mmCIF file of C-alpha atoms and ligand atoms in Angstrom:
data_model
loop_
_atom_site.group_PDB
_atom_site.id
_atom_site.type_symbol
_atom_site.label_atom_id
_atom_site.label_comp_id
_atom_site.label_asym_id
_atom_site.label_seq_id
_atom_site.Cartn_x
_atom_site.Cartn_y
_atom_site.Cartn_z
ATOM 1 C CA MET A 296 -76.288 123.934 150.171
ATOM 2 C CA ALA A 297 -73.975 121.044 149.345
ATOM 3 C CA GLY A 298 -75.915 118.008 148.256
ATOM 4 C CA MET A 299 -79.206 119.834 147.943
ATOM 5 C CA PRO A 300 -81.087 119.684 144.679
ATOM 6 C CA GLN A 301 -81.149 122.974 142.886
ATOM 7 C CA GLU A 302 -82.473 124.203 139.616
ATOM 8 C CA ARG A 303 -80.231 127.195 139.241
ATOM 9 C CA GLU A 304 -77.245 128.351 141.142
ATOM 10 C CA HIS A 305 -78.122 131.804 142.304
ATOM 11 C CA THR A 306 -74.887 133.410 141.327
ATOM 12 C CA HIS A 307 -74.932 136.586 139.350
ATOM 13 C CA ALA A 308 -72.424 136.254 136.551
ATOM 14 C CA GLY A 309 -71.830 137.964 133.272
ATOM 15 C CA PRO A 310 -72.232 136.607 129.769
ATOM 16 C CA SER A 311 -69.633 134.213 128.426
ATOM 17 C CA THR A 312 -67.261 135.879 125.986
ATOM 18 C CA ASN A 313 -64.969 132.992 125.085
ATOM 19 C CA LEU A 314 -64.414 129.284 125.715
ATOM 20 C CA THR A 315 -61.443 127.775 127.483
ATOM 21 C CA LEU A 316 -61.000 124.180 126.348
ATOM 22 C CA THR A 317 -58.598 122.113 128.421
ATOM 23 C CA VAL A 318 -57.402 118.686 127.306
ATOM 24 C CA ASP A 319 -54.665 116.843 129.202
ATOM 25 C CA GLY A 320 -53.973 120.030 131.140
ATOM 26 C CA LYS A 321 -53.370 122.016 127.955
ATOM 27 C CA ALA A 322 -55.689 125.015 127.744
ATOM 28 C CA THR A 323 -56.815 126.739 124.556
ATOM 29 C CA THR A 324 -59.004 129.823 124.637
ATOM 30 C CA LEU A 325 -61.319 130.225 121.677
ATOM 31 C CA THR A 326 -63.132 133.424 120.819
ATOM 32 C CA ILE A 327 -66.664 133.592 119.466
ATOM 33 C CA ALA A 328 -65.216 134.628 116.080
ATOM 34 C CA GLU A 329 -62.886 131.610 116.007
ATOM 35 C CA LEU A 330 -65.761 129.278 116.847
ATOM 36 C CA GLN A 331 -67.968 130.850 114.170
ATOM 37 C CA ALA A 332 -65.193 130.410 111.585
ATOM 38 C CA MET A 333 -65.219 126.624 112.080
ATOM 39 C CA PRO A 334 -67.672 124.293 110.266
ATOM 40 C CA GLN A 335 -71.144 124.869 111.698
ATOM 41 C CA THR A 336 -73.837 122.384 112.629
ATOM 42 C CA THR A 337 -77.485 123.285 113.153
ATOM 43 C CA VAL A 338 -79.729 121.253 115.449
ATOM 44 C CA THR A 339 -83.372 121.550 116.409
ATOM 45 C CA VAL A 340 -84.236 120.492 119.939
ATOM 46 C CA HIS A 341 -87.390 120.487 122.006
ATOM 47 C CA ASN A 342 -87.049 122.559 125.159
ATOM 48 C CA GLU A 343 -89.090 120.684 127.726
ATOM 49 C CA HIS A 344 -89.192 123.717 129.989
ATOM 50 C CA THR A 345 -90.482 126.252 127.511
ATOM 51 C CA LYS A 346 -92.311 123.575 125.453
ATOM 52 C CA VAL A 347 -91.023 124.998 122.200
ATOM 53 C CA ASP A 348 -88.663 123.726 119.532
ATOM 54 C CA GLU A 349 -85.427 125.697 119.337
ATOM 55 C CA THR A 350 -82.878 125.757 116.515
ATOM 56 C CA TYR A 351 -79.259 126.307 117.482
ATOM 57 C CA SER A 352 -76.103 126.585 115.373
ATOM 58 C CA GLY A 353 -72.515 126.131 116.428
ATOM 59 C CA VAL A 354 -69.508 123.830 116.414
ATOM 60 C CA LEU A 355 -69.690 120.119 117.147
ATOM 61 C CA LEU A 356 -67.885 119.562 120.431
ATOM 62 C CA GLY A 357 -66.310 116.417 118.950
ATOM 63 C CA ASP A 358 -64.714 118.589 116.245
ATOM 64 C CA LEU A 359 -63.236 120.837 118.935
ATOM 65 C CA LEU A 360 -61.781 117.881 120.810
ATOM 66 C CA ALA A 361 -60.403 116.444 117.572
ATOM 67 C CA LYS A 362 -58.690 119.739 116.809
ATOM 68 C CA TYR A 363 -57.472 120.576 120.307
ATOM 69 C CA GLY A 364 -56.167 117.378 121.843
ATOM 70 C CA LEU A 365 -58.399 114.309 121.728
ATOM 71 C CA PRO A 366 -59.053 113.051 118.194
ATOM 72 C CA VAL A 367 -60.737 109.648 117.985
ATOM 73 C CA THR A 368 -58.260 107.213 116.476
ATOM 74 C CA GLN A 369 -57.441 103.578 117.066
ATOM 75 C CA ALA A 370 -54.701 104.752 119.398
ATOM 76 C CA THR A 371 -56.975 107.010 121.470
ATOM 77 C CA HIS A 372 -60.185 104.955 121.362
ATOM 78 C CA ARG A 373 -59.774 103.330 124.757
ATOM 79 C CA LYS A 374 -58.735 106.627 126.326
ATOM 80 C CA MET A 375 -61.871 108.212 124.834
ATOM 81 C CA LEU A 376 -64.063 105.516 126.377
ATOM 82 C CA ARG A 377 -62.610 106.324 129.780
ATOM 83 C CA SER A 378 -62.643 110.099 129.538
ATOM 84 C CA TYR A 379 -65.262 112.598 130.616
ATOM 85 C CA LEU A 380 -65.648 116.320 130.475
ATOM 86 C CA THR A 381 -67.033 119.058 132.633
ATOM 87 C CA ALA A 382 -68.801 121.990 131.004
ATOM 88 C CA GLU A 383 -69.059 125.121 133.139
ATOM 89 C CA GLY A 384 -70.873 128.422 132.842
ATOM 90 C CA THR A 385 -69.775 131.825 134.090
ATOM 91 C CA ASP A 386 -72.080 131.311 137.106
ATOM 92 C CA LYS A 387 -70.058 128.173 138.007
ATOM 93 C CA TYR A 388 -72.975 125.859 137.171
ATOM 94 C CA TRP A 389 -71.379 122.753 135.681
ATOM 95 C CA VAL A 390 -72.357 119.396 134.283
ATOM 96 C CA LEU A 391 -70.592 116.271 133.142
ATOM 97 C CA TYR A 392 -70.669 114.367 129.853
ATOM 98 C CA SER A 393 -68.711 111.260 128.947
ATOM 99 C CA VAL A 394 -66.501 111.912 125.935
ATOM 100 C CA THR A 395 -68.107 108.941 124.152
ATOM 101 C CA GLU A 396 -71.473 110.734 124.368
ATOM 102 C CA ILE A 397 -70.233 113.739 122.470
ATOM 103 C CA GLU A 398 -68.483 111.851 119.658
ATOM 104 C CA ALA A 399 -70.644 111.627 116.531
ATOM 105 C CA SER A 400 -68.779 108.477 115.465
ATOM 106 C CA GLU A 401 -69.760 106.742 118.703
ATOM 107 C CA HIS A 402 -73.122 108.044 119.840
ATOM 108 C CA ASN A 403 -76.467 109.075 118.364
ATOM 109 C CA ALA A 404 -76.437 112.589 119.718
ATOM 110 C CA GLN A 405 -75.161 115.867 118.463
ATOM 111 C CA VAL A 406 -73.514 118.041 121.059
ATOM 112 C CA ILE A 407 -72.650 121.549 119.935
ATOM 113 C CA VAL A 408 -71.162 124.691 121.346
ATOM 114 C CA ALA A 409 -73.891 126.983 120.068
ATOM 115 C CA THR A 410 -73.259 130.604 119.164
ATOM 116 C CA SER A 411 -76.690 131.401 117.766
ATOM 117 C CA MET A 412 -80.354 130.486 118.045
ATOM 118 C CA SER A 413 -82.569 130.900 114.983
ATOM 119 C CA GLY A 414 -79.689 132.783 113.363
ATOM 120 C CA LYS A 415 -79.512 135.368 116.147
ATOM 121 C CA PRO A 416 -77.087 135.823 119.071
ATOM 122 C CA LEU A 417 -78.100 133.966 122.215
ATOM 123 C CA GLY A 418 -79.008 137.053 124.241
ATOM 124 C CA GLU A 419 -79.573 136.260 127.920
ATOM 125 C CA ASP A 420 -78.087 132.799 127.481
ATOM 126 C CA GLY A 421 -74.685 134.410 126.841
ATOM 127 C CA GLN A 422 -72.721 134.178 123.623
ATOM 128 C CA LEU A 423 -72.121 130.450 124.067
ATOM 129 C CA LYS A 424 -74.425 127.643 125.098
ATOM 130 C CA LEU A 425 -73.837 123.912 125.145
ATOM 131 C CA ILE A 426 -76.682 122.011 123.484
ATOM 132 C CA ASP A 427 -77.222 118.295 123.098
ATOM 133 C CA THR A 428 -79.929 116.587 121.103
ATOM 134 C CA SER A 429 -80.540 113.570 123.313
ATOM 135 C CA ASP A 430 -81.329 114.816 126.788
ATOM 136 C CA LYS A 431 -85.045 114.898 127.586
ATOM 137 C CA LYS A 432 -84.616 118.020 129.711
ATOM 138 C CA PRO A 433 -82.412 121.100 129.210
ATOM 139 C CA GLN A 434 -80.456 120.509 132.414
ATOM 140 C CA ARG A 435 -77.140 119.886 130.624
ATOM 141 C CA TRP A 436 -77.564 122.811 128.239
ATOM 142 C CA VAL A 437 -75.069 125.091 129.910
ATOM 143 C CA ARG A 438 -75.873 128.742 129.371
ATOM 144 C CA ASN A 439 -73.014 131.259 129.381
ATOM 145 C CA LEU A 440 -70.649 128.390 128.681
ATOM 146 C CA SER A 441 -67.103 129.414 129.538
ATOM 147 C CA ALA A 442 -65.015 126.283 130.108
ATOM 148 C CA ILE A 443 -64.838 122.680 128.958
ATOM 149 C CA THR A 444 -62.312 120.463 130.689
ATOM 150 C CA VAL A 445 -61.583 116.914 129.535
ATOM 151 C CA LYS A 446 -60.383 114.445 132.154
ATOM 152 C CA SER A 447 -59.549 110.782 132.228
ATOM 153 C CA ALA A 448 -61.235 108.499 134.763
ATOM 154 C CA GLU A 449 -58.129 106.278 134.844
HETATM 155 N N1 MTE B 53 -75.050 128.458 133.299
HETATM 156 C C1 MTE B 53 -76.126 127.766 133.668
HETATM 157 N N2 MTE B 53 -76.699 126.942 132.779
HETATM 158 C C2 MTE B 53 -77.790 126.206 133.140
HETATM 159 C C3 MTE B 53 -78.312 126.277 134.459
HETATM 160 C C4 MTE B 53 -77.670 127.162 135.374
HETATM 161 O O1 MTE B 53 -78.048 127.304 136.541
HETATM 162 N N3 MTE B 53 -76.610 127.883 134.933
HETATM 163 N N4 MTE B 53 -79.406 125.515 134.807
HETATM 164 C C5 MTE B 53 -79.644 124.321 133.975
HETATM 165 C C6 MTE B 53 -80.923 123.706 134.241
HETATM 166 S S1 MTE B 53 -81.028 122.731 135.616
HETATM 167 C C7 MTE B 53 -81.952 123.820 133.371
HETATM 168 S S2 MTE B 53 -83.384 122.974 133.604
HETATM 169 C C8 MTE B 53 -81.865 124.692 132.192
HETATM 170 C C9 MTE B 53 -82.958 125.709 132.225
HETATM 171 O O2 MTE B 53 -82.731 126.592 131.213
HETATM 172 P P1 MTE B 53 -83.671 127.837 130.980
HETATM 173 O O3 MTE B 53 -83.874 128.507 132.306
HETATM 174 O O4 MTE B 53 -82.915 128.647 130.013
HETATM 175 O O5 MTE B 53 -84.932 127.268 130.416
HETATM 176 O O6 MTE B 53 -80.626 125.375 132.081
HETATM 177 C C10 MTE B 53 -79.524 124.636 132.481
HETATM 178 N N5 MTE B 53 -78.330 125.392 132.216
HETATM 179 MO MO1 MO B 54 -83.293 122.123 135.788
#
């Protein structure tokens, strides 16, 4: 199947129960409760597949990077510009974002690790889902999000 376009990877996998965030090889595992205890951001996005607006709440991914290894400062700015991250679900589906894209100080998008939709748990989408407000299609909204790994392209 390598190289073939695919909508979903047909792997049966369970719901995500926590998030492993790895920055510079240093891994931190965050529980749903820990994520919900951090400052929350709510975004409303249009789901082009279901044709409905959806409201998600969760933690800004930029806040997580700031707290766990890659804060945006003058000293790290160039590193940020050259870093990217992979976001993976429990089914091994994964996508890539540039770190610049997820930083609110740098880019007009909000990218959150959502723990609820319309104030309720995410249900079939697992306990965690990555949501961004700029993509036209939901292809980078990783359901059952389980790992985010930051890497440098240098
Ligand atoms: N974990 C996981 N997330 C995923 C996918 C997937 O296969 N696995 N497919 C993506 C793609 S390509 C799309 S278009 C949307 C579809 O989401 P939906 O089926 O919930 O509408 O989920 C995205 N997130
Ligand atoms: Mo898709």
